[in-house]
């Protein structure tokens, strides 16, 4: 779901910086940011692209070294946490749909810290690898898309990749996330993680186990909406580009 | 060759005359001649006259376009100058029955504000043809209904929890533990709060701008009912822990609560009977009642007193969910207060600028 929300945010003009190139969302204003802001955004997007490339390379190297794809999380744990948390900086930059971007970043950060980091036992699960791969590929493409857009030199391949690969990556990411949360559930219950029970001085109680189940259930209404929205966006963007090509 | 257009008679005449003059030399002489003769026979004065001078009564023609598709739905003609938006909606319903007047929103331009029913066509018309965009606003409910639902829900829900219905709490635990008096007091205060709101909605407040969407009603009710369930659950729970500072904390906050309730009540009464004297016709001024003296310090004392009530209730029950509810309400009310404060500042030149919107000296 984190993958899909950010994918939708793409369609709505969210993400790291305004794209100068024509995008499907015709509501976006054409006036770009000033030179200083553009420089900052370009640097930010380049750094994020590089970061996620580091994670991708780290995964490949660890796989080749170990010979199996299990427990690869440990080899990229630190850069993953750093760069995904760094995406919080995006929230202020986005000109529109702050709600959508912040929602997406918060859900990613939640998964990284409140589930994978907090429940050590799930770190060896294969579902973690599933969503890490999905996020890595998506983010590399997304940040390079923004970089090229800001420099007004967007290769069609990147645009195509951004609006097509989600068809596979999104369900992959969602499955990875859901399986990870599901795997974490018994350990949360056992340890009473992040839960407060009555009686206490402030008459408050919180059951993290129930909260995680609620989160999993919330994927059900949100997933189809976002997915079909992205498919709709894809049709708009890619057919728009074809029209442009006809006139050139 | 000669396109038929829906425009005013004088404009049409002008157009056809000019077309006839230039194309007179073209091939179809018979048709031209025939047309020209008709034109000459029906021609009036050659200089274009505005519609105003033609007839004593000014008639407007209103073109209704769908706000989303921009397609023309219909054209209402012979609309008199004294007609209001309300009349337009009725005419639209007669012409196209699927547009119900109570669900229709008319705008002068897409994305502009919706025109209120009492606005006359003359005041918004730039010419004798007016273009309006229509949107289906969905099922509408009156604000009174919203308020009544919003306040009755919490009242009943809290009582349900207070009576400790077996399916909510564990039966044995409930029977075993004696309840601290503050639980009864909290129920009493909560009920007073909402009963007062209900009575004020029915007898004091004047319903201002009629309606809102059904979706809005559901969202507001979900918020209030949801939070009331949450706080009622903890306060009436068998494992409820009374406040740390004991009776002193309870008594002080209870008195504060009652004072804020009284203050809110007097302010609401005052706001519904504005005094029409002098320049500050719409802004109430403080009188002998000490609760109204808050008007010297803030623009929206009703919000001040309401937040005061909820803070007192939080302190009285020492329950975190109540605190969260209070925080959310305060944020919402401060936004409303800021808006109102800005309107007052703009409206009244002699307005005292050292006043704050909601919290004295701070906000």
Coordinates of N, CA, C and O in Angstrom, one line a residue, chain B residues 42-112:
Chain B
X42 N -38.8 43.6 -41.9 CA -38.8 43.4 -40.4 C -37.8 44.3 -39.7 O -37.7 44.3 -38.5
X43 N -37.0 45.0 -40.5 CA -35.9 45.8 -39.9 C -36.5 46.9 -39.0 O -37.4 47.5 -39.4
X44 N -35.8 47.1 -38.0 CA -36.1 48.2 -37.1 C -35.0 49.3 -37.3 O -34.4 49.4 -38.3
X45 N -34.8 50.1 -36.2 CA -33.7 51.0 -36.3 C -32.4 50.4 -36.5 O -32.1 49.3 -36.0
X46 N -31.5 51.0 -37.4 CA -30.3 50.3 -37.8 C -29.2 50.2 -36.7 O -28.5 49.3 -36.6
X47 N -29.2 51.3 -35.8 CA -28.1 51.1 -34.8 C -28.6 50.2 -33.7 O -29.8 50.1 -33.4
X48 N -27.6 49.4 -33.2 CA -28.1 48.3 -32.2 C -28.5 49.0 -30.9 O -27.9 49.9 -30.4
X49 N -29.7 48.5 -30.5 CA -30.2 49.1 -29.3 C -30.1 48.1 -28.2 O -30.3 46.9 -28.4
X50 N -29.6 48.5 -27.0 CA -29.5 47.5 -25.9 C -30.9 47.1 -25.5 O -31.9 47.8 -25.7
X51 N -31.0 45.9 -25.0 CA -32.3 45.3 -24.6 C -33.0 46.2 -23.6 O -34.2 46.2 -23.6
X52 N -32.3 46.9 -22.8 CA -32.9 47.7 -21.8 C -33.9 48.7 -22.4 O -35.0 48.9 -21.9
X53 N -33.5 49.4 -23.5 CA -34.4 50.4 -24.0 C -35.6 49.9 -24.8 O -36.5 50.5 -25.0
X54 N -35.5 48.6 -25.1 CA -36.5 48.1 -26.0 C -37.8 47.9 -25.2 O -38.9 48.3 -25.7
X55 N -37.8 47.3 -24.0 CA -39.0 47.0 -23.3 C -38.9 47.6 -21.9 O -37.9 47.9 -21.4
X56 N -40.1 47.8 -21.4 CA -40.1 48.4 -20.0 C -39.6 47.4 -19.0 O -38.9 47.8 -18.1
X57 N -40.0 46.2 -19.2 CA -39.6 45.1 -18.2 C -38.3 44.5 -18.7 O -38.3 44.0 -19.9
X58 N -37.3 44.4 -17.9 CA -36.1 43.8 -18.3 C -36.2 42.3 -18.2 O -36.5 41.8 -17.1
X59 N -36.0 41.5 -19.3 CA -36.0 40.1 -19.1 C -34.6 39.5 -19.3 O -33.9 40.0 -20.2
X60 N -34.3 38.6 -18.5 CA -33.0 38.0 -18.6 C -33.1 36.6 -19.2 O -34.1 35.9 -19.1
X61 N -32.1 36.2 -19.8 CA -32.0 34.8 -20.4 C -30.9 34.1 -19.6 O -29.8 34.6 -19.6
X62 N -31.2 33.0 -19.0 CA -30.2 32.3 -18.2 C -29.9 31.0 -18.9 O -30.7 30.1 -19.1
X63 N -28.6 30.8 -19.2 CA -28.1 29.6 -19.8 C -27.6 28.7 -18.7 O -26.7 29.2 -17.9
X64 N -28.0 27.5 -18.6 CA -27.6 26.7 -17.5 C -26.6 25.6 -18.1 O -27.0 24.9 -19.0
X65 N -25.4 25.6 -17.6 CA -24.4 24.6 -18.0 C -24.1 23.6 -16.9 O -24.1 24.1 -15.7
X66 N -23.8 22.4 -17.2 CA -23.4 21.5 -16.2 C -22.0 21.8 -15.8 O -21.1 22.0 -16.6
X67 N -21.7 21.9 -14.5 CA -20.4 22.4 -14.1 C -19.3 21.4 -14.4 O -18.2 21.8 -14.5
X68 N -19.6 20.1 -14.5 CA -18.6 19.2 -14.8 C -18.3 19.0 -16.3 O -17.2 18.9 -16.7
X69 N -19.4 18.8 -17.0 CA -19.2 18.5 -18.5 C -19.2 19.8 -19.3 O -18.9 19.7 -20.5
X70 N -19.6 20.9 -18.8 CA -19.7 22.2 -19.4 C -20.7 22.2 -20.6 O -20.7 23.0 -21.4
X71 N -21.6 21.1 -20.6 CA -22.6 21.1 -21.7 C -23.8 21.9 -21.2 O -24.1 21.9 -20.1
X72 N -24.5 22.4 -22.2 CA -25.6 23.2 -21.9 C -26.8 22.2 -21.6 O -27.1 21.2 -22.2
X73 N -27.5 22.6 -20.5 CA -28.6 21.7 -20.0 C -29.9 22.3 -20.5 O -30.7 21.6 -21.2
X74 N -30.1 23.6 -20.3 CA -31.2 24.2 -20.9 C -31.0 25.8 -20.8 O -30.1 26.2 -20.2
X75 N -32.0 26.4 -21.4 CA -31.9 27.9 -21.3 C -33.3 28.4 -20.8 O -34.3 27.9 -21.3
X76 N -33.2 29.2 -19.7 CA -34.4 29.7 -19.2 C -34.6 31.1 -19.7 O -33.7 32.0 -19.5
X77 N -35.7 31.4 -20.3 CA -35.9 32.7 -20.8 C -37.1 33.4 -20.1 O -37.7 32.8 -19.3
X78 N -37.2 34.7 -20.4 CA -38.2 35.5 -19.7 C -38.1 35.5 -18.2 O -39.1 35.4 -17.5
X79 N -36.9 35.6 -17.8 CA -36.7 35.7 -16.3 C -36.7 37.1 -15.9 O -35.9 37.9 -16.5
X80 N -37.6 37.5 -15.0 CA -37.7 38.9 -14.7 C -36.5 39.4 -13.8 O -35.8 38.6 -13.2
X81 N -36.4 40.7 -13.8 CA -35.2 41.2 -13.0 C -35.3 41.0 -11.6 O -34.3 41.0 -10.9
X82 N -36.5 40.9 -11.0 CA -36.6 40.7 -9.6 C -36.6 39.2 -9.2 O -36.7 38.9 -8.0
X83 N -36.3 38.4 -10.1 CA -36.3 36.9 -9.8 C -35.0 36.7 -9.0 O -34.0 37.3 -9.1
X84 N -35.2 35.7 -8.1 CA -34.0 35.3 -7.3 C -33.5 34.0 -7.7 O -34.1 33.3 -8.6
X85 N -32.4 33.6 -7.1 CA -31.8 32.3 -7.5 C -32.8 31.2 -7.2 O -32.9 30.2 -7.9
X86 N -33.6 31.4 -6.1 CA -34.6 30.4 -5.7 C -35.5 30.2 -6.9 O -35.9 29.0 -7.2
X87 N -36.0 31.3 -7.5 CA -36.9 31.2 -8.6 C -36.3 30.4 -9.8 O -36.9 29.6 -10.5
X88 N -35.0 30.7 -10.0 CA -34.3 30.1 -11.1 C -34.3 28.6 -10.9 O -34.5 27.8 -11.8
X89 N -34.0 28.2 -9.6 CA -34.0 26.7 -9.3 C -35.3 26.1 -9.6 O -35.4 25.0 -10.1
X90 N -36.4 26.8 -9.2 CA -37.7 26.2 -9.5 C -38.0 26.1 -11.0 O -38.5 25.1 -11.4
X91 N -37.6 27.1 -11.7 CA -37.8 27.1 -13.2 C -37.0 25.9 -13.8 O -37.4 25.2 -14.7
X92 N -35.8 25.8 -13.3 CA -34.9 24.7 -13.8 C -35.5 23.3 -13.5 O -35.5 22.5 -14.4
X93 N -36.1 23.2 -12.4 CA -36.8 21.9 -12.0 C -38.0 21.7 -13.0 O -38.2 20.5 -13.4
X94 N -38.7 22.7 -13.3 CA -39.8 22.6 -14.2 C -39.4 22.2 -15.6 O -40.0 21.4 -16.3
X95 N -38.3 22.8 -16.0 CA -37.8 22.5 -17.4 C -37.1 21.2 -17.4 O -37.3 20.4 -18.4
X96 N -36.3 20.8 -16.5 CA -35.6 19.6 -16.4 C -35.9 18.9 -15.1 O -35.2 19.2 -14.1
X97 N -36.9 18.0 -15.0 CA -37.3 17.5 -13.7 C -36.3 16.8 -12.8 O -36.5 16.7 -11.6
X98 N -35.2 16.4 -13.5 CA -34.3 15.6 -12.6 C -33.4 16.5 -11.7 O -32.7 16.0 -10.8
X99 N -33.5 17.8 -11.9 CA -32.7 18.7 -11.0 C -33.6 19.2 -9.9 O -34.4 20.2 -10.1
X100 N -33.5 18.7 -8.7 CA -34.4 19.1 -7.6 C -33.8 20.4 -7.0 O -32.6 20.5 -6.8
X101 N -34.7 21.4 -6.8 CA -34.2 22.7 -6.2 C -33.4 22.6 -5.0 O -32.5 23.3 -4.8
X102 N -33.7 21.6 -4.1 CA -33.0 21.5 -2.8 C -31.6 20.9 -3.0 O -30.8 21.1 -2.1
X103 N -31.3 20.3 -4.1 CA -30.0 19.7 -4.2 C -29.1 20.4 -5.2 O -28.0 20.0 -5.4
X104 N -29.7 21.5 -5.8 CA -28.9 22.2 -6.8 C -28.1 23.3 -6.3 O -28.5 24.0 -5.4
X105 N -26.8 23.3 -6.8 CA -25.9 24.5 -6.4 C -25.6 25.2 -7.7 O -25.1 24.6 -8.7
X106 N -25.8 26.5 -7.7 CA -25.6 27.3 -8.9 C -24.4 28.2 -8.6 O -24.3 28.9 -7.6
X107 N -23.5 28.3 -9.6 CA -22.3 29.1 -9.5 C -22.2 30.0 -10.7 O -22.7 29.7 -11.8
X108 N -21.6 31.2 -10.5 CA -21.4 32.1 -11.6 C -20.3 31.6 -12.5 O -20.3 31.8 -13.7
X109 N -19.3 31.1 -11.9 CA -18.2 30.5 -12.6 C -17.7 29.2 -11.9 O -18.0 29.0 -10.7
X110 N -17.1 28.3 -12.7 CA -16.7 27.0 -12.1 C -15.7 27.2 -11.0 O -14.7 27.9 -11.2
X111 N -16.0 26.7 -9.9 CA -15.0 26.8 -8.8 C -15.4 28.1 -7.9 O -14.7 28.3 -6.9
X112 N -16.3 28.8 -8.4 CA -16.7 30.0 -7.6 C -17.6 29.6 -6.4 O -18.0 28.4 -6.3

